[in-house]
Coordinates of C-alpha atoms in Angstrom, one line a residue:
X1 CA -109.0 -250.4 39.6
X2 CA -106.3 -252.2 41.6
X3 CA -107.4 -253.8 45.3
X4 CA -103.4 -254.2 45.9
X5 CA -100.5 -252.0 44.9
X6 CA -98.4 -252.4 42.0
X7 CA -95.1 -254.1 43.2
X8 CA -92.3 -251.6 42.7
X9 CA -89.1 -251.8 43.9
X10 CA -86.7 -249.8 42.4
X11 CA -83.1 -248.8 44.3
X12 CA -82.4 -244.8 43.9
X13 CA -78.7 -246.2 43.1
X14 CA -80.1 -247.5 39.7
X15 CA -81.1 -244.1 38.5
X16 CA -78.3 -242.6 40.4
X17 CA -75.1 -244.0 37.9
X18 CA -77.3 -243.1 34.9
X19 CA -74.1 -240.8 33.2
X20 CA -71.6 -241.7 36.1
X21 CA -68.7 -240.1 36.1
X22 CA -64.9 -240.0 37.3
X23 CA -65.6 -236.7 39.0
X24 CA -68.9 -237.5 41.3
X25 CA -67.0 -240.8 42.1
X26 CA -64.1 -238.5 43.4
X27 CA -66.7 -236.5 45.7
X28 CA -68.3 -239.9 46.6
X29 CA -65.0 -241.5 47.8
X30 CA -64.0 -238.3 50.0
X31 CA -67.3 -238.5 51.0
X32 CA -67.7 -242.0 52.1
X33 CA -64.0 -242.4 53.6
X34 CA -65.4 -239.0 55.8
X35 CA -68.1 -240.8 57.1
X36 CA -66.9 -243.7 57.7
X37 CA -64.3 -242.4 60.2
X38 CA -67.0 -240.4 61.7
X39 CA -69.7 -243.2 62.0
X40 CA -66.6 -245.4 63.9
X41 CA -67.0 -244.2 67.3
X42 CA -70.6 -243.2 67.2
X43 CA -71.4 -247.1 66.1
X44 CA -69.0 -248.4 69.0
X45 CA -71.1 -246.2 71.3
X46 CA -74.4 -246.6 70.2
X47 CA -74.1 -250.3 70.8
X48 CA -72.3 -250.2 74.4
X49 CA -75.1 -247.4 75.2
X50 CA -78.0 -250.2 74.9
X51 CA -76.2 -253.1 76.5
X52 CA -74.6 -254.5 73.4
X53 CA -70.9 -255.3 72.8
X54 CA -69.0 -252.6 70.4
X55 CA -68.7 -254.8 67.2
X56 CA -72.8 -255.3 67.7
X57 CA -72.9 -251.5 66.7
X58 CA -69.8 -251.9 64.1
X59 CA -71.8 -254.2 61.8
X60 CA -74.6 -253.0 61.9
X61 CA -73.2 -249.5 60.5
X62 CA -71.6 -252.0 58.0
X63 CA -74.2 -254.0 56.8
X64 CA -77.6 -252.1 57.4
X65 CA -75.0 -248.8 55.8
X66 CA -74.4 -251.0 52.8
X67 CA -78.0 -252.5 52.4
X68 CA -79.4 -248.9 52.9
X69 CA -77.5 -247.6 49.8
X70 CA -77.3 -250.4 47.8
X71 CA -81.4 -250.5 48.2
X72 CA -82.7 -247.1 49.4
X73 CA -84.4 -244.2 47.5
X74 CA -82.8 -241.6 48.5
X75 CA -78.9 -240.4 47.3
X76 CA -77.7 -239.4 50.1
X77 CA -78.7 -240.8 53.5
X78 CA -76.6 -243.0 55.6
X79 CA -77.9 -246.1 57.3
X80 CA -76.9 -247.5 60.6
X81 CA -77.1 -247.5 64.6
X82 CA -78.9 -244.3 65.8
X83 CA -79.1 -242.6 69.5
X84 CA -82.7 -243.1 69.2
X85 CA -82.9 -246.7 69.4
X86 CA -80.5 -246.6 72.7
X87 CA -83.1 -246.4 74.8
X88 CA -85.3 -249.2 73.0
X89 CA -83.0 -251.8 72.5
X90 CA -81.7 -251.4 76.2
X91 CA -85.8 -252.0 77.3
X92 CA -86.1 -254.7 75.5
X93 CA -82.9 -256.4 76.1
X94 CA -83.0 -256.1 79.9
X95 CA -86.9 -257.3 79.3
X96 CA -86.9 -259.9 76.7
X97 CA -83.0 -260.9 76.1
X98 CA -80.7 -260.5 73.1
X99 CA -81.9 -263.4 71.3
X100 CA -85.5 -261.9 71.5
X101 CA -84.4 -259.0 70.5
X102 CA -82.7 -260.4 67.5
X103 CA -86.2 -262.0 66.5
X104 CA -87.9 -258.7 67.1
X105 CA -85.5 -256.9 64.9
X106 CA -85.8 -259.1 62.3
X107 CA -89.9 -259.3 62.7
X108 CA -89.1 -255.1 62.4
X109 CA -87.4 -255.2 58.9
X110 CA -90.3 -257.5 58.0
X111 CA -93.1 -255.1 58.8
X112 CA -91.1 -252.2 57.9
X113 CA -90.9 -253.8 54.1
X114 CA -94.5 -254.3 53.9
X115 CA -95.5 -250.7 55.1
X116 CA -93.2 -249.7 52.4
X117 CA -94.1 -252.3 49.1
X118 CA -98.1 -250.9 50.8
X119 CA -97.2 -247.5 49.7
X120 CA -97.1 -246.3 53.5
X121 CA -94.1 -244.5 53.5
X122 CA -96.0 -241.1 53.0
X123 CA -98.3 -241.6 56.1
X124 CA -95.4 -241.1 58.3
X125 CA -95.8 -237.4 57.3
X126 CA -99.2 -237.0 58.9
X127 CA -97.5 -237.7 62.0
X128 CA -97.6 -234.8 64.3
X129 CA -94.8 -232.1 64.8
X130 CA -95.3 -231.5 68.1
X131 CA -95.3 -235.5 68.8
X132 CA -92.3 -236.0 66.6
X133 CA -90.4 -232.7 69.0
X134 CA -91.9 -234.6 72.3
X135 CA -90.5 -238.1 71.9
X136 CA -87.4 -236.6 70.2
X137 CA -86.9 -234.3 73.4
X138 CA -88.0 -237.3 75.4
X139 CA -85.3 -239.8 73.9
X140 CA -82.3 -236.9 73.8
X141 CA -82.8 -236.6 77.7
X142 CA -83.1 -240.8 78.5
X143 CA -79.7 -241.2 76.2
X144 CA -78.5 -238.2 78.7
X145 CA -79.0 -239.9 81.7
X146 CA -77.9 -243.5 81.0
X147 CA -74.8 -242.1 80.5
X148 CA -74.0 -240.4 83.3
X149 CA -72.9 -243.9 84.8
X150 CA -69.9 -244.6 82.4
X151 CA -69.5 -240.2 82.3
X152 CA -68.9 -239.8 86.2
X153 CA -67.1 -243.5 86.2
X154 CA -69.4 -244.9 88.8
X155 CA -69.0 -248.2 89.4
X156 CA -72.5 -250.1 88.4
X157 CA -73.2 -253.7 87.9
X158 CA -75.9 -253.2 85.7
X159 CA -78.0 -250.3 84.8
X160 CA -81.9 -250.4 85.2
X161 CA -84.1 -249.4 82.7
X162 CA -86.6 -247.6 84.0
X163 CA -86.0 -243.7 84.6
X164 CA -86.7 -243.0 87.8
X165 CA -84.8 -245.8 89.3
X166 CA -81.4 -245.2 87.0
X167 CA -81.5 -241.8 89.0
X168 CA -81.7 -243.7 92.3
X169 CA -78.7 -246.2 91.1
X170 CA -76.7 -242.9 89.9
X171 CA -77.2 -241.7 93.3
X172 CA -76.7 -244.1 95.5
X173 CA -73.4 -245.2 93.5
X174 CA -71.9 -241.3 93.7
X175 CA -69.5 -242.4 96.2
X176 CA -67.6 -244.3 93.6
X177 CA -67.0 -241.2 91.7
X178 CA -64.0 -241.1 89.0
X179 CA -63.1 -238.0 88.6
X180 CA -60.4 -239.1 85.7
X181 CA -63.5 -240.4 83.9
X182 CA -65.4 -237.3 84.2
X183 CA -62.5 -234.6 83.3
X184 CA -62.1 -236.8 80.0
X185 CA -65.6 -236.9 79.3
X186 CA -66.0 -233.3 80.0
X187 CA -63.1 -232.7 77.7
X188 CA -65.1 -234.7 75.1
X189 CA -68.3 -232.8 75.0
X190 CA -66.8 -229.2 75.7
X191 CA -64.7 -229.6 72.6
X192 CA -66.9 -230.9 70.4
X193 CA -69.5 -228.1 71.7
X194 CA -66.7 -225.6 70.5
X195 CA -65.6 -227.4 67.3
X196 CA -66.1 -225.4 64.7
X197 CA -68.5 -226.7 62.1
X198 CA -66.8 -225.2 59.1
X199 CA -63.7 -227.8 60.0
X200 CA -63.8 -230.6 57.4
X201 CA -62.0 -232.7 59.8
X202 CA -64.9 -234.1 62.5
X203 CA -64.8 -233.4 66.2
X204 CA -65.6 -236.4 67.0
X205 CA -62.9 -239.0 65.4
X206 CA -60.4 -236.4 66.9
X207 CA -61.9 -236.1 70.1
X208 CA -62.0 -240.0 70.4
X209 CA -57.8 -240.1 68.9
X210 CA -56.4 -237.2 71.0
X211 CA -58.5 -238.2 74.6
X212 CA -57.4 -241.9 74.1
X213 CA -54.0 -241.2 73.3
X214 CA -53.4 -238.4 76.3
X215 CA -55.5 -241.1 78.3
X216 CA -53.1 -244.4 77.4
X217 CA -49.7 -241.8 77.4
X218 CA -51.0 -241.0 81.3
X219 CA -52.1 -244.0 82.5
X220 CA -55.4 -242.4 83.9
X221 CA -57.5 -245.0 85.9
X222 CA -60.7 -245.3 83.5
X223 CA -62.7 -248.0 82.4
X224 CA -62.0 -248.7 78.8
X225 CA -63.7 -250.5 75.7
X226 CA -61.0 -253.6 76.3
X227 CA -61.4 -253.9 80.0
X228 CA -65.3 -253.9 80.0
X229 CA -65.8 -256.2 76.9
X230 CA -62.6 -257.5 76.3
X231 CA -60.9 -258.2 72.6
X232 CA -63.3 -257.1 69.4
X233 CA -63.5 -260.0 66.8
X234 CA -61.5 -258.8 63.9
X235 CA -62.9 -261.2 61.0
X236 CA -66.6 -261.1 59.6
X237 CA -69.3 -262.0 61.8
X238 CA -70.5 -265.3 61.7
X239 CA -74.0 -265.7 60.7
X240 CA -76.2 -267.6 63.2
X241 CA -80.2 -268.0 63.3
X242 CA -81.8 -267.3 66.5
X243 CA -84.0 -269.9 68.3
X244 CA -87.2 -268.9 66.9
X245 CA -91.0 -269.9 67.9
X246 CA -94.2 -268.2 67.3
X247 CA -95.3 -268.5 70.8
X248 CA -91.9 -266.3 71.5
X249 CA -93.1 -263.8 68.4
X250 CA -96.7 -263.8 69.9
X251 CA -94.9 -261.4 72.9
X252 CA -92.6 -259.7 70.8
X253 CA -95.5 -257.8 68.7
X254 CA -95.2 -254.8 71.0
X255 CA -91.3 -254.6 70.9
X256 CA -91.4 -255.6 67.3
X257 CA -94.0 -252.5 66.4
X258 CA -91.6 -249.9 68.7
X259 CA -88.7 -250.4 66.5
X260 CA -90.8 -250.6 63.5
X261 CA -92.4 -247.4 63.9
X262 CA -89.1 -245.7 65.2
X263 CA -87.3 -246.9 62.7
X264 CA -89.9 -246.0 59.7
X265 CA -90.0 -242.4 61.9
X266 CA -86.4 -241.7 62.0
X267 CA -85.4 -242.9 58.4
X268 CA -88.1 -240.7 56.9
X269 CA -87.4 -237.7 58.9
X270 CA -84.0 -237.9 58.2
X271 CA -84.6 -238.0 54.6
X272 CA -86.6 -235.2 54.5
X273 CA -83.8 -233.8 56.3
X274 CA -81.2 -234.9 53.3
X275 CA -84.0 -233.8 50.9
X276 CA -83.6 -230.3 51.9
X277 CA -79.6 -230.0 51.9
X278 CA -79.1 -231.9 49.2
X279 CA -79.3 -230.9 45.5
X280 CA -80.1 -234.2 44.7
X281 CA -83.6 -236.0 43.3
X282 CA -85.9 -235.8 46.3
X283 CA -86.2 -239.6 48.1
X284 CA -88.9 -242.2 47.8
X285 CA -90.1 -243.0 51.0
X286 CA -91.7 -246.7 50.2
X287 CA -88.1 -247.3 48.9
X288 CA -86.7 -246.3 51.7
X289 CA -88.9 -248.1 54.0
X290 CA -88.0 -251.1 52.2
X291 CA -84.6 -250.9 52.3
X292 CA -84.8 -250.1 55.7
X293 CA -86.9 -253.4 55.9
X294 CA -84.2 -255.1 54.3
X295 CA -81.2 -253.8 56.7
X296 CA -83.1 -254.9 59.7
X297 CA -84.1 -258.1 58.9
X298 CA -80.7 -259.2 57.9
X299 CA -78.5 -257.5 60.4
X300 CA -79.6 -259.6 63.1
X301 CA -78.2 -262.6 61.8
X302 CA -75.1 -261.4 62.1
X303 CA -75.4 -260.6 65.9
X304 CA -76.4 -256.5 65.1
X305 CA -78.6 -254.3 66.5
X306 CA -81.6 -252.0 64.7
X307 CA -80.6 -249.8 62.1
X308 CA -82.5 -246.9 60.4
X309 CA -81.4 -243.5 58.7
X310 CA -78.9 -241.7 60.8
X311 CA -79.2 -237.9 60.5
X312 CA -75.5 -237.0 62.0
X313 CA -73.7 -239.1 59.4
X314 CA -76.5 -238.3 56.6
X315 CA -75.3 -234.5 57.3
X316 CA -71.8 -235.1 57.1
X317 CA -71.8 -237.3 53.7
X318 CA -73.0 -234.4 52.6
X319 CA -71.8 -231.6 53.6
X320 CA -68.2 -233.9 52.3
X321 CA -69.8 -233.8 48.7
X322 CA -72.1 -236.8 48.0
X323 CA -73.7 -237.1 45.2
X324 CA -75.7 -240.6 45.1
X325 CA -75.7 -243.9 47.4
X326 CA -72.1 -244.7 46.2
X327 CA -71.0 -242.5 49.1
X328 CA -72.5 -244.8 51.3
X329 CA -71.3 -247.9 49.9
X330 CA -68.2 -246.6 50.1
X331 CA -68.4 -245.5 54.1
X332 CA -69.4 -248.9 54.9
X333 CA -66.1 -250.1 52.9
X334 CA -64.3 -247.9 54.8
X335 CA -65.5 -248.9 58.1
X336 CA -65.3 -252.4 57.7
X337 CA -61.3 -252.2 56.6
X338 CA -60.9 -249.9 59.8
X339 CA -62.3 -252.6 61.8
X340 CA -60.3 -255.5 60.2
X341 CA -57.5 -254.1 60.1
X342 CA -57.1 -251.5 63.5
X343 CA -59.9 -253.3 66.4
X344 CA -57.3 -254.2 68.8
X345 CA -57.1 -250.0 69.1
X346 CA -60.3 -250.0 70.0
X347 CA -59.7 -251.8 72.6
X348 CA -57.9 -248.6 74.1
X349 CA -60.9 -246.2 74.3
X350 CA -62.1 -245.0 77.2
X351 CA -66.2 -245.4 77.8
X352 CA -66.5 -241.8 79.5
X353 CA -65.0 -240.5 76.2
X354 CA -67.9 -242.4 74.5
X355 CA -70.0 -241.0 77.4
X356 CA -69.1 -237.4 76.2
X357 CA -69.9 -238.1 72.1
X358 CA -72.8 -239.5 73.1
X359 CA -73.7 -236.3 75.6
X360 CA -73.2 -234.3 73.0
X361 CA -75.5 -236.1 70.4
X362 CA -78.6 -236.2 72.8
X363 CA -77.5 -232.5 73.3
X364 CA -77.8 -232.1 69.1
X365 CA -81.2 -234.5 69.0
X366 CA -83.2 -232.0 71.0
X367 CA -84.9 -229.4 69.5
X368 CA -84.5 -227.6 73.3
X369 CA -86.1 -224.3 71.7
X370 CA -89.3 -225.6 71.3
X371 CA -89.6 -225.6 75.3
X372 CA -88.2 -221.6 75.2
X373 CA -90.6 -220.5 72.5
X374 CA -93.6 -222.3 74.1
X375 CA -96.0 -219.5 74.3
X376 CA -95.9 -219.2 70.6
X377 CA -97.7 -222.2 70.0
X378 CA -101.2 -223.2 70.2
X379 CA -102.9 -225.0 73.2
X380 CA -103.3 -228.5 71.3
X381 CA -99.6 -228.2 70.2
X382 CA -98.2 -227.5 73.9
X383 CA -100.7 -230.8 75.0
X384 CA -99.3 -232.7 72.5
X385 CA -95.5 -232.3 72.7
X386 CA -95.4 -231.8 76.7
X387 CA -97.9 -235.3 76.8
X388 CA -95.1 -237.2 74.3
X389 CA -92.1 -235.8 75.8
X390 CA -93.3 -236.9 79.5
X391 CA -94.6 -240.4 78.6
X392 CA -91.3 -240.9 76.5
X393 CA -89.3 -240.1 79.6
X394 CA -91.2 -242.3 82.3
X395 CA -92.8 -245.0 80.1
X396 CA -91.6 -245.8 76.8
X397 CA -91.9 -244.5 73.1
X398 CA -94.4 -246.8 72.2
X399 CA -96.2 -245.3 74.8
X400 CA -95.8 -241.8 74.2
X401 CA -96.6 -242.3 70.3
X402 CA -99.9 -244.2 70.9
X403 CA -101.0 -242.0 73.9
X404 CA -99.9 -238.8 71.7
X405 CA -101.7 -239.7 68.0
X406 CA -104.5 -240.8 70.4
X407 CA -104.5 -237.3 71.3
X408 CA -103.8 -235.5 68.0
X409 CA -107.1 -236.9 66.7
X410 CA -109.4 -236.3 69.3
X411 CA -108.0 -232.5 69.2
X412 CA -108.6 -232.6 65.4
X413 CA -112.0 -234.1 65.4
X414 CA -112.9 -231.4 68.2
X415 CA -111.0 -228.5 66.1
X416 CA -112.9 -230.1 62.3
X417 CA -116.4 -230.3 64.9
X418 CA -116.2 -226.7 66.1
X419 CA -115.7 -225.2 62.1
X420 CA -119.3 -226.5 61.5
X421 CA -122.1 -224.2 62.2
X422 CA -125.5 -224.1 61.5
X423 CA -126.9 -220.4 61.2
X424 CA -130.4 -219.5 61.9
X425 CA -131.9 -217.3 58.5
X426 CA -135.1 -216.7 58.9
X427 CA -137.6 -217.5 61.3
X428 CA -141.4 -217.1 60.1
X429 CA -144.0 -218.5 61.3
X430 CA -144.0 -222.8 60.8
X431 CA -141.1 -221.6 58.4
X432 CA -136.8 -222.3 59.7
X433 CA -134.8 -221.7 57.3
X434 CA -130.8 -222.3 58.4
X435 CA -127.7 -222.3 56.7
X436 CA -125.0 -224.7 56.9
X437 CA -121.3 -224.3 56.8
X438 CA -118.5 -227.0 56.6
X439 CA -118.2 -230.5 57.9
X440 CA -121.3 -232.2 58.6
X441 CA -119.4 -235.6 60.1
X442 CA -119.6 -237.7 63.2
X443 CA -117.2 -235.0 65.0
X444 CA -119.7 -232.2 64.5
X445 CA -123.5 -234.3 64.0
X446 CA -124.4 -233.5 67.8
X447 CA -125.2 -229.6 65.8
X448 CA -128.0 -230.6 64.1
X449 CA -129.7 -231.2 67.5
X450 CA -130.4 -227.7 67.8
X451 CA -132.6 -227.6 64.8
X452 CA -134.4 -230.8 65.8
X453 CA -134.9 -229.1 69.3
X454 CA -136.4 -226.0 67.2
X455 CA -138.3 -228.6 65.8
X456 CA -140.1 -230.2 68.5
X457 CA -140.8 -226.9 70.5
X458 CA -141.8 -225.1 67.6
X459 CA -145.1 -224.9 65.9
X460 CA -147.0 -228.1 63.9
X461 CA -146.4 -228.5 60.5
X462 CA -143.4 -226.9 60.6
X463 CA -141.3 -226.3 57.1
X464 CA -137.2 -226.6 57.5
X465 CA -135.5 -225.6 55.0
X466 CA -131.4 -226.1 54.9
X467 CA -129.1 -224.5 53.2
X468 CA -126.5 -226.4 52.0
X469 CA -124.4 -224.3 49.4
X470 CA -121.5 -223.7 52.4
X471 CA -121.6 -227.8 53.4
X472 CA -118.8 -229.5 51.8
X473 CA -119.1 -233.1 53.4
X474 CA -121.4 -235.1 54.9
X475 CA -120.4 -238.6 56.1
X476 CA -122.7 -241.5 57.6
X477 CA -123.2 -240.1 61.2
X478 CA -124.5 -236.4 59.6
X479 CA -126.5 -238.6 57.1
X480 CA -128.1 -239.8 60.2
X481 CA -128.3 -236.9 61.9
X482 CA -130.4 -235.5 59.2
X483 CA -132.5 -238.7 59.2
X484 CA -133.3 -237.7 63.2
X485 CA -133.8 -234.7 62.0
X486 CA -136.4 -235.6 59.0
X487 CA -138.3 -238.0 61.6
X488 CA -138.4 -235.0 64.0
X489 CA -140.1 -233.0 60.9
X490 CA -142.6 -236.2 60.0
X491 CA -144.2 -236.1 63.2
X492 CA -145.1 -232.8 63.4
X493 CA -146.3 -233.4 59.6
X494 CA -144.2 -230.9 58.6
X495 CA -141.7 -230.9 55.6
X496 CA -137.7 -230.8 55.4
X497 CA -136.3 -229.6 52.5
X498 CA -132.4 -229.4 51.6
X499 CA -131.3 -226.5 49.3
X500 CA -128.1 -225.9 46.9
X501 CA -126.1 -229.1 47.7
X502 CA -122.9 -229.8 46.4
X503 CA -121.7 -233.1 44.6
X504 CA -120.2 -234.9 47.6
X505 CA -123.3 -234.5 50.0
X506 CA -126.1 -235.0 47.3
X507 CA -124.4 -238.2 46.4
X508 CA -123.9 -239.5 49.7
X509 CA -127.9 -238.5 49.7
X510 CA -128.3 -240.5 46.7
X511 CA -126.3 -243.4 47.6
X512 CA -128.9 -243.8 51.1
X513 CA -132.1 -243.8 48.6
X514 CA -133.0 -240.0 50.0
X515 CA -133.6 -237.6 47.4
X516 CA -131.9 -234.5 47.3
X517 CA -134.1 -232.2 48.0
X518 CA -137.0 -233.2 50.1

């Protein structure tokens, strides 16, 4: 028996041009050239969202896109910037810095590639639904509101963080209103609300063309990519180390974890996601999480940002035709010669138009119906997502996730406690006889009291008898419970006796030196 896992890392792309074709590279070039238009302005606003210059969000859909295909296990999925980490990166820069959030992105990749050569990638499924809804709902509506500023055109030095007070900076900046910015922006999200899905050609990329164009061509007075940030470098990034000490890394752990765990989250969500639209072999999430690991411990050194799997972009590769990680090989190809070769366009975009894609993608990140259809679900599910959703929105994710698994298993241990009963039988005399059903574990142990009260009240010499054909565990804290309950027996010189046991608890039995049945 192994104490450590086998080392296996194998790329999906490997297994993928096993009988390569001319024809599935075909698909896989329209595919990747599709996406790669499409991820241009969401990278470009993703990065400018969370304080970070546009060619911050460029590379990183270039390099973490490439690493993620080259490396990942699944076909399909598309690596990059996502909405999700807006909010994050934006904390932590406006806390920590950019070079410390370089280092924490990097420490990210790090951890993320040991949960993944661990074989942790399937514990992210035990994560709760209703958490998963609450934080997504939570981060849809923060990526709302920190674009109002750059939506409305109000004129704001810096945006705060924090929820509560971004609302008081939005308001008390409303006299600077633009309402250029806002017809634009409103232009943006109302037409790709009504874009219709079936169109091959994406809302987006000709939302961001046509609003620029009509916005340069009229001279409207809006803040633009160029005017708040100035030219975007149009050769490769230069590769620089940031000034790294492990006193600095001591107080990066909790940033470090947050993009960690978002980033493991989102990639593995997004998957399963892929898994179900694709036709292709279904992904390996320790892969994955390495790949992933890989992406963002690299990216920083070339001034990006986070990266995980992005599920717009995933969606369109391939709904365009994908059929392996080629496809995204190819979109990152494909975004890095539009940025070579076209950045000083760029420069023309206007932010509320940006504003507007971005409106619409916290718009498509929430799962709004689950707030509708909220009778339909059970108390522990309403406590969970409303809890996560609410501390998302006026603390943080880390937060909300901790607070909210917290949660999930003390409502599980209560749920697994109340399934265990003990039934009274018979009652004769010196003679209980009870039958038990379920868990006997540390949730549900506080049960057995009952008997040892019947114990102690009841007459000397008593003789207990337990049936245990309907127990199917016992851990430690029952095993002790039963020991209470064998020491109540003893001092009224009585006798406990344990009936029809199945494998797990007579050996757990065993294993303490107590016979089975006594």
């Amino acid at each position: 028996m192994h104490l450590l896992p086998r080392f296996a890392f194998r790329p999906r792309l490997l297994d993928a041009l096993r009988g390569y074709d001319g024809r599935r590279f075909a698909h896989d070039f329209g595919a990747g050239l599709t996406v790669g238009v499409v991820a241009l302005p969401l990278a470009m606003a993703f990065a400018i969202a969370s304080g970070l210059k546009p060619e911050a969000g460029l590379w990183t859909a270039i390099i973490a896109g490439a690493l993620v295909s080259l490396l990942g296990g699944s076909s399909v999925q598309i690596g990059g910037p996502a909405g999700a980490f807006i909010v994050i990166v934006y904390g932590i820069l406006e806390r920590y810095g950019l070079a410390n959030l370089m280092i924490a992105t990097a420490g990210a990749g790090v951890l993320l590639f040991t949960l993944g050569l661990l074989g942790l990638g399937r514990l992210v499924r035990y994560v709760p639904v209703s958490i998963v809804t609450g934080f997504t709902n939570g981060i849809a509506v923060l990526i709302a509101v920190s674009q109002l500023k750059d939506w409305l055109g109000l004129r704001v030095e810096r945006m705060p963080a924090d929820f509560f007070t971004q609302l008081k900076t939005l308001a008390l900046h409303l006299d600077t209103f633009n309402p250029a910015a806002f017809l634009l922006g409103a232009a943006c999200f109302g037409g790709l609300f009504l874009w219709p899905r079936r169109w091959r050609v994406p809302g987006a990329v000709v939302a961001l063309v046509a609003l620029t164009a009509l916005a340069s061509l009229l001279q409207l007075p809006v803040e633009t990519v160029g005017s708040r940030f100035g030219d975007i470098p149009r050769g490769l990034p230069a590769f620089a180390l940031p000034d790294f000490s492990w006193e600095t890394a001591k107080l990066l752990v909790t940033p470090t974890v947050t993009i960690a765990l978002l980033g493991a989250i989102e990639s593995l969500l997004c998957a399963r996601v892929a898994d179900q639209l694709s036709k292709q072999p279904r992904h390996d999430p320790n892969q994955e999480l390495m790949a992933q690991g890989v992406a963002n411990f690299v990216v920083p050194f070339f001034g990006g940002m986070p990266a995980t799997g992005t599920i717009a972009r995933t969606v369109t590769n391939i709904r365009a035709g994908a059929t392996s990680p080629v496809a995204g090989l190819v979109h990152a190809v494909t975004l890095a010669a539009i940025v070579l070769a076209a950045a000083p366009l760029a420069l023309l975009v206007p932010l509320s138009v940006l504003a507007g894609i971005l409106l619409f993608t916290a718009w498509n990140m929430g799962e709004w119906r689950a707030f509708a259809h909220m009778r339909r679900y059970s108390l522990h599910y309403r406590v969970l997502m409303l809890g996560t959703f609410a501390l998302t929105v006026v603390f943080d994710l880390t937060v909300a996730v901790e607070v909210g698994l917290a949660t999930a298993c003390i409502l599980f241990i209560q749920k697994m406690g109340s399934l265990f009963r003990v039934e009274l039988v018979a009652r004769e005399g010196a003679l209980l006889r009870y039958r038990l059903y379920g868990s006997l574990f540390f949730g549900a142990a506080a049960r057995i009291d009952e008997v040892v009260q019947a114990v102690e009240t009841g007459p000397d010499r008593p003789e207990v008898v337990l049936d245990a054909l309907q127990l199917v565990h016992l851990d430690t804290s029952g095993l002790d419970a039963l020991r209470q309950l064998h020491r109540a027996v003893t001092l009224r010189d009585g006798a406990l006796r344990l009936e029809n046991l199945q494998d797990q608890p007579r050996e757990v039995l065993e294993r303490a030196g107590l016979e089975a049945d006594r």
